[in-house]
Amino acid sequence: MASKNSTPLQISGHHIVPLSLPPLPSFPTPATHYLYVSNHQPKHPTPTSPRSLFLVNVPFDATDVQIKHLLSTQLSLPNGRIEDVYFEGEEKKGHEPTEALPAHPGNMKKSKKRKRSVVERSTDEIETAKLPPTWDRSLHCVGRTAVVMFVDRASADAVIKAIKTIRKQRRQLTWGEGVETALPTLGLARYLNHHNLRYPDKTQLLQCVNNFMTAFAAQEASRAKLQARQRQEPDEDGFVMVTRGGRNGPARLDVAQEQADRQKKKQKGLEDFYRFQTREKNKAKAGELVRKFEEDKEKVRMMRERRQNFKPE
């Protein structure tokens, strides 16, 4: 029978994983951190949801290295089965976004792929051409979540099974054990390193600025070409988009003639679109019939006059 103060195995469908936090020089007292692990079940499932795990109450200093080491080596499971780790509010490029994190951008996966424009590629280049980071590692707020994506569903199920095993054996894992030297240290050394990173090398700084200005110039040139093309090409309704810089006409006569022909084809069949156009058209037809009637009437009158004035010899 479990004791009164024992930690339950599960709570609200999450498996509880007690983690022993090693003592620090600033806080030499040992402490226990509770991590909650469950299968990833987002509101809008994605193809990667069945092979992902959802973590709650991630330690504030958690990194990809520590999470991968915890869910593989420390659980006596083979390495290399974790594809990626997504922390709440973290932005990663070049990876398929999941719907695990409410602050993660691009959660909804688009069903149709489209070719990226030059402006979008230039924007990505500007994002990558940022100044050097001033912190050696990122920290999280207490109680944040994360999603761990595995290579297959069997690997995710194996982690859940291993967690149940260690809880039955009453084993407690030590957070970050075995990867202490693979990560930058915290405490005073972190802030000393931050102070040094605030003043990067002039060569590195100049290269970052040059890359940014090159990408920015390419983006501006692409936008100028796009706006010039939009000012010359009418849309499907026959309207020309008014963009910044004024409205310029086509540069060549053949281009103008081609646009005029396309405009006539688009407007063909729209003469009777409005009711007043139909009335005007019927009125014009009636007027044309009256005019022709009067002309024919005049011709008949003239023929009768010539017949009356005819005198045979």
Tab-separated table of N, CA, C and O in Angstrom, residues 163-225:
chain	number	residue	atom	x	y	z
A	163	ILE	N	9.228	5.088	-18.594
A	163	ILE	CA	8.860	5.939	-17.463
A	163	ILE	C	8.038	5.142	-16.449
A	163	ILE	O	8.240	5.257	-15.225
A	164	LYS	N	7.135	4.318	-16.928
A	164	LYS	CA	6.363	3.476	-16.014
A	164	LYS	C	7.272	2.516	-15.252
A	164	LYS	O	7.059	2.250	-14.055
A	165	THR	N	8.301	2.021	-15.923
A	165	THR	CA	9.219	1.058	-15.284
A	165	THR	C	10.008	1.714	-14.156
A	165	THR	O	10.126	1.165	-13.055
A	166	ILE	N	10.566	2.894	-14.423
A	166	ILE	CA	11.380	3.536	-13.382
A	166	ILE	C	10.516	3.999	-12.214
A	166	ILE	O	10.989	4.043	-11.068
A	167	ARG	N	9.245	4.321	-12.479
A	167	ARG	CA	8.375	4.705	-11.376
A	167	ARG	C	8.042	3.495	-10.498
A	167	ARG	O	7.963	3.606	-9.274
A	168	LYS	N	7.875	2.333	-11.120
A	168	LYS	CA	7.625	1.130	-10.331
A	168	LYS	C	8.854	0.731	-9.533
A	168	LYS	O	8.749	0.201	-8.419
A	169	GLN	N	10.046	0.979	-10.108
A	169	GLN	CA	11.298	0.669	-9.411
A	169	GLN	C	11.682	1.749	-8.412
A	169	GLN	O	12.710	1.614	-7.744
A	170	ARG	N	10.897	2.834	-8.348
A	170	ARG	CA	11.158	3.942	-7.427
A	170	ARG	C	12.536	4.567	-7.672
A	170	ARG	O	13.213	5.001	-6.747
A	171	ARG	N	12.933	4.603	-8.938
A	171	ARG	CA	14.196	5.266	-9.308
A	171	ARG	C	13.921	6.725	-9.613
A	171	ARG	O	12.913	7.062	-10.216
A	172	GLN	N	14.834	7.589	-9.210
A	172	GLN	CA	14.697	9.017	-9.457
A	172	GLN	C	15.863	9.471	-10.325
A	172	GLN	O	17.033	9.262	-9.987
A	173	LEU	N	15.543	10.089	-11.449
A	173	LEU	CA	16.564	10.547	-12.375
A	173	LEU	C	17.120	11.890	-11.930
A	173	LEU	O	16.426	12.716	-11.343
A	174	THR	N	18.386	12.097	-12.256
A	174	THR	CA	19.055	13.359	-11.946
A	174	THR	C	19.068	14.226	-13.195
A	174	THR	O	19.517	13.792	-14.266
A	175	TRP	N	18.575	15.419	-13.077
A	175	TRP	CA	18.445	16.319	-14.228
A	175	TRP	C	19.826	16.776	-14.703
A	175	TRP	O	20.623	17.306	-13.943
A	176	GLY	N	20.088	16.551	-15.990
A	176	GLY	CA	21.342	16.991	-16.597
A	176	GLY	C	22.544	16.125	-16.284
A	176	GLY	O	23.682	16.522	-16.580
A	177	GLU	N	22.332	14.942	-15.704
A	177	GLU	CA	23.463	14.077	-15.365
A	177	GLU	C	24.081	13.504	-16.635
A	177	GLU	O	23.403	12.886	-17.453
A	178	GLY	N	25.371	13.731	-16.820
A	178	GLY	CA	26.089	13.224	-17.981
A	178	GLY	C	26.300	14.235	-19.083
A	178	GLY	O	27.058	13.970	-20.028
A	179	VAL	N	25.660	15.380	-19.017
A	179	VAL	CA	25.826	16.408	-20.059
A	179	VAL	C	26.216	17.743	-19.429
A	179	VAL	O	25.981	18.804	-20.023
A	180	GLU	N	26.803	17.690	-18.246
A	180	GLU	CA	27.162	18.949	-17.581
A	180	GLU	C	28.185	19.738	-18.385
A	180	GLU	O	28.107	20.971	-18.476
A	181	THR	N	29.150	19.036	-18.988
A	181	THR	CA	30.213	19.732	-19.719
A	181	THR	C	29.806	20.117	-21.140
A	181	THR	O	30.535	20.856	-21.801
A	182	ALA	N	28.674	19.635	-21.601
A	182	ALA	CA	28.257	19.936	-22.972
A	182	ALA	C	27.476	21.242	-23.079
A	182	ALA	O	27.155	21.669	-24.195
A	183	LEU	N	27.176	21.890	-21.965
A	183	LEU	CA	26.371	23.110	-21.970
A	183	LEU	C	27.102	24.219	-21.235
A	183	LEU	O	27.889	23.959	-20.312
A	184	PRO	N	26.861	25.458	-21.622
A	184	PRO	CA	27.455	26.589	-20.884
A	184	PRO	C	26.920	26.624	-19.459
A	184	PRO	O	25.764	26.304	-19.198
A	185	THR	N	27.766	27.029	-18.551
A	185	THR	CA	27.391	27.063	-17.148
A	185	THR	C	26.517	28.281	-16.863
A	185	THR	O	26.513	29.267	-17.601
A	186	LEU	N	25.757	28.172	-15.758
A	186	LEU	CA	24.905	29.270	-15.329
A	186	LEU	C	25.600	30.034	-14.207
A	186	LEU	O	26.779	29.844	-13.940
A	187	GLY	N	24.849	30.896	-13.555
A	187	GLY	CA	25.412	31.653	-12.456
A	187	GLY	C	26.225	32.846	-12.927
A	187	GLY	O	25.942	33.478	-13.956
A	188	LEU	N	27.291	33.143	-12.182
A	188	LEU	CA	28.114	34.312	-12.483
A	188	LEU	C	28.812	34.178	-13.825
A	188	LEU	O	28.965	35.174	-14.553
A	189	ALA	N	29.227	32.941	-14.183
A	189	ALA	CA	29.912	32.751	-15.462
A	189	ALA	C	29.007	33.097	-16.645
A	189	ALA	O	29.483	33.584	-17.678
A	190	ARG	N	27.701	32.873	-16.493
A	190	ARG	CA	26.767	33.202	-17.582
A	190	ARG	C	26.744	34.700	-17.850
A	190	ARG	O	26.780	35.132	-19.013
A	191	TYR	N	26.732	35.508	-16.791
A	191	TYR	CA	26.662	36.954	-16.966
A	191	TYR	C	28.007	37.537	-17.394
A	191	TYR	O	28.050	38.548	-18.103
A	192	LEU	N	29.092	36.927	-16.982
A	192	LEU	CA	30.396	37.370	-17.466
A	192	LEU	C	30.529	37.104	-18.968
A	192	LEU	O	31.044	37.945	-19.719
A	193	ASN	N	30.059	35.947	-19.391
A	193	ASN	CA	30.086	35.635	-20.814
A	193	ASN	C	29.154	36.560	-21.600
A	193	ASN	O	29.448	36.970	-22.721
A	194	HIS	N	27.994	36.881	-20.994
A	194	HIS	CA	27.066	37.812	-21.641
A	194	HIS	C	27.701	39.189	-21.822
A	194	HIS	O	27.516	39.847	-22.861
A	195	HIS	N	28.447	39.628	-20.852
A	195	HIS	CA	29.130	40.926	-20.956
A	195	HIS	C	30.150	40.904	-22.105
A	195	HIS	O	30.283	41.895	-22.841
A	196	ASN	N	30.844	39.805	-22.271
A	196	ASN	CA	31.823	39.709	-23.361
A	196	ASN	C	31.142	39.615	-24.731
A	196	ASN	O	31.636	40.177	-25.720
A	197	LEU	N	30.018	38.912	-24.784
A	197	LEU	CA	29.319	38.772	-26.073
A	197	LEU	C	28.640	40.061	-26.514
A	197	LEU	O	28.299	40.195	-27.696
A	198	ARG	N	28.446	40.989	-25.609
A	198	ARG	CA	27.840	42.264	-25.991
A	198	ARG	C	28.766	43.096	-26.851
A	198	ARG	O	28.322	44.052	-27.505
A	199	TYR	N	30.036	42.775	-26.874
A	199	TYR	CA	31.019	43.512	-27.679
A	199	TYR	C	31.689	42.536	-28.638
A	199	TYR	O	32.803	42.062	-28.390
A	200	PRO	N	31.031	42.203	-29.739
A	200	PRO	CA	31.598	41.213	-30.667
A	200	PRO	C	32.786	41.781	-31.428
A	200	PRO	O	33.073	42.989	-31.409
A	201	ASP	N	33.466	40.892	-32.131
A	201	ASP	CA	34.610	41.290	-32.936
A	201	ASP	C	34.156	42.203	-34.075
A	201	ASP	O	33.076	42.025	-34.655
A	202	LYS	N	34.975	43.201	-34.417
A	202	LYS	CA	34.600	44.168	-35.454
A	202	LYS	C	34.420	43.491	-36.810
A	202	LYS	O	33.531	43.855	-37.583
A	203	THR	N	35.258	42.507	-37.102
A	203	THR	CA	35.127	41.811	-38.391
A	203	THR	C	33.812	41.055	-38.478
A	203	THR	O	33.099	41.115	-39.491
A	204	GLN	N	33.456	40.364	-37.421
A	204	GLN	CA	32.188	39.632	-37.397
A	204	GLN	C	30.994	40.584	-37.458
A	204	GLN	O	30.012	40.329	-38.157
A	205	LEU	N	31.083	41.691	-36.730
A	205	LEU	CA	29.997	42.670	-36.738
A	205	LEU	C	29.828	43.300	-38.116
A	205	LEU	O	28.708	43.479	-38.606
A	206	LEU	N	30.959	43.630	-38.774
A	206	LEU	CA	30.887	44.222	-40.102
A	206	LEU	C	30.292	43.249	-41.109
A	206	LEU	O	29.499	43.639	-41.979
A	207	GLN	N	30.618	41.975	-40.997
A	207	GLN	CA	30.058	40.982	-41.905
A	207	GLN	C	28.549	40.834	-41.708
A	207	GLN	O	27.791	40.704	-42.683
A	208	CYS	N	28.083	40.870	-40.474
A	208	CYS	CA	26.640	40.781	-40.223
A	208	CYS	C	25.910	41.981	-40.809
A	208	CYS	O	24.841	41.839	-41.421
A	209	VAL	N	26.494	43.178	-40.653
A	209	VAL	CA	25.858	44.382	-41.204
A	209	VAL	C	25.840	44.329	-42.728
A	209	VAL	O	24.840	44.679	-43.371
A	210	ASN	N	26.932	43.884	-43.336
A	210	ASN	CA	26.977	43.787	-44.797
A	210	ASN	C	25.965	42.773	-45.322
A	210	ASN	O	25.296	43.012	-46.339
A	211	ASN	N	25.837	41.645	-44.646
A	211	ASN	CA	24.848	40.646	-45.069
A	211	ASN	C	23.427	41.193	-44.956
A	211	ASN	O	22.584	40.952	-45.829
A	212	PHE	N	23.184	41.939	-43.890
A	212	PHE	CA	21.846	42.517	-43.720
A	212	PHE	C	21.543	43.544	-44.806
A	212	PHE	O	20.452	43.547	-45.396
A	213	MET	N	22.488	44.422	-45.096
A	213	MET	CA	22.258	45.453	-46.106
A	213	MET	C	22.121	44.841	-47.498
A	213	MET	O	21.313	45.305	-48.322
A	214	THR	N	22.873	43.775	-47.780
A	214	THR	CA	22.742	43.101	-49.081
A	214	THR	C	21.365	42.475	-49.233
A	214	THR	O	20.708	42.610	-50.270
A	215	ALA	N	20.910	41.790	-48.188
A	215	ALA	CA	19.582	41.184	-48.247
A	215	ALA	C	18.494	42.254	-48.302
A	215	ALA	O	17.494	42.101	-49.013
A	216	PHE	N	18.687	43.369	-47.596
A	216	PHE	CA	17.680	44.441	-47.608
A	216	PHE	C	17.602	45.096	-48.987
A	216	PHE	O	16.505	45.393	-49.490
A	217	ALA	N	18.763	45.326	-49.630
A	217	ALA	CA	18.760	45.919	-50.971
A	217	ALA	C	18.086	44.991	-51.981
A	217	ALA	O	17.329	45.434	-52.852
A	218	ALA	N	18.338	43.681	-51.863
A	218	ALA	CA	17.687	42.724	-52.769
A	218	ALA	C	16.186	42.702	-52.548
A	218	ALA	O	15.408	42.612	-53.503
A	219	GLN	N	15.759	42.811	-51.293
A	219	GLN	CA	14.325	42.827	-50.998
A	219	GLN	C	13.665	44.074	-51.565
A	219	GLN	O	12.569	44.011	-52.139
A	220	GLU	N	14.297	45.234	-51.424
A	220	GLU	CA	13.729	46.468	-51.949
A	220	GLU	C	13.654	46.435	-53.467
A	220	GLU	O	12.670	46.894	-54.070
A	221	ALA	N	14.694	45.888	-54.138
A	221	ALA	CA	14.666	45.787	-55.596
A	221	ALA	C	13.554	44.854	-56.061
A	221	ALA	O	12.864	45.128	-57.056
A	222	SER	N	13.349	43.761	-55.347
A	222	SER	CA	12.276	42.829	-55.710
A	222	SER	C	10.911	43.473	-55.526
A	222	SER	O	10.013	43.297	-56.363
A	223	ARG	N	10.737	44.222	-54.450
A	223	ARG	CA	9.456	44.890	-54.232
A	223	ARG	C	9.202	45.964	-55.292
A	223	ARG	O	8.061	46.146	-55.735
A	224	ALA	N	10.262	46.678	-55.714
A	224	ALA	CA	10.089	47.701	-56.746
A	224	ALA	C	9.663	47.070	-58.069
A	224	ALA	O	8.786	47.590	-58.767
A	225	LYS	N	10.260	45.932	-58.426
A	225	LYS	CA	9.868	45.247	-59.654
A	225	LYS	C	8.431	44.745	-59.564
A	225	LYS	O	7.677	44.815	-60.531
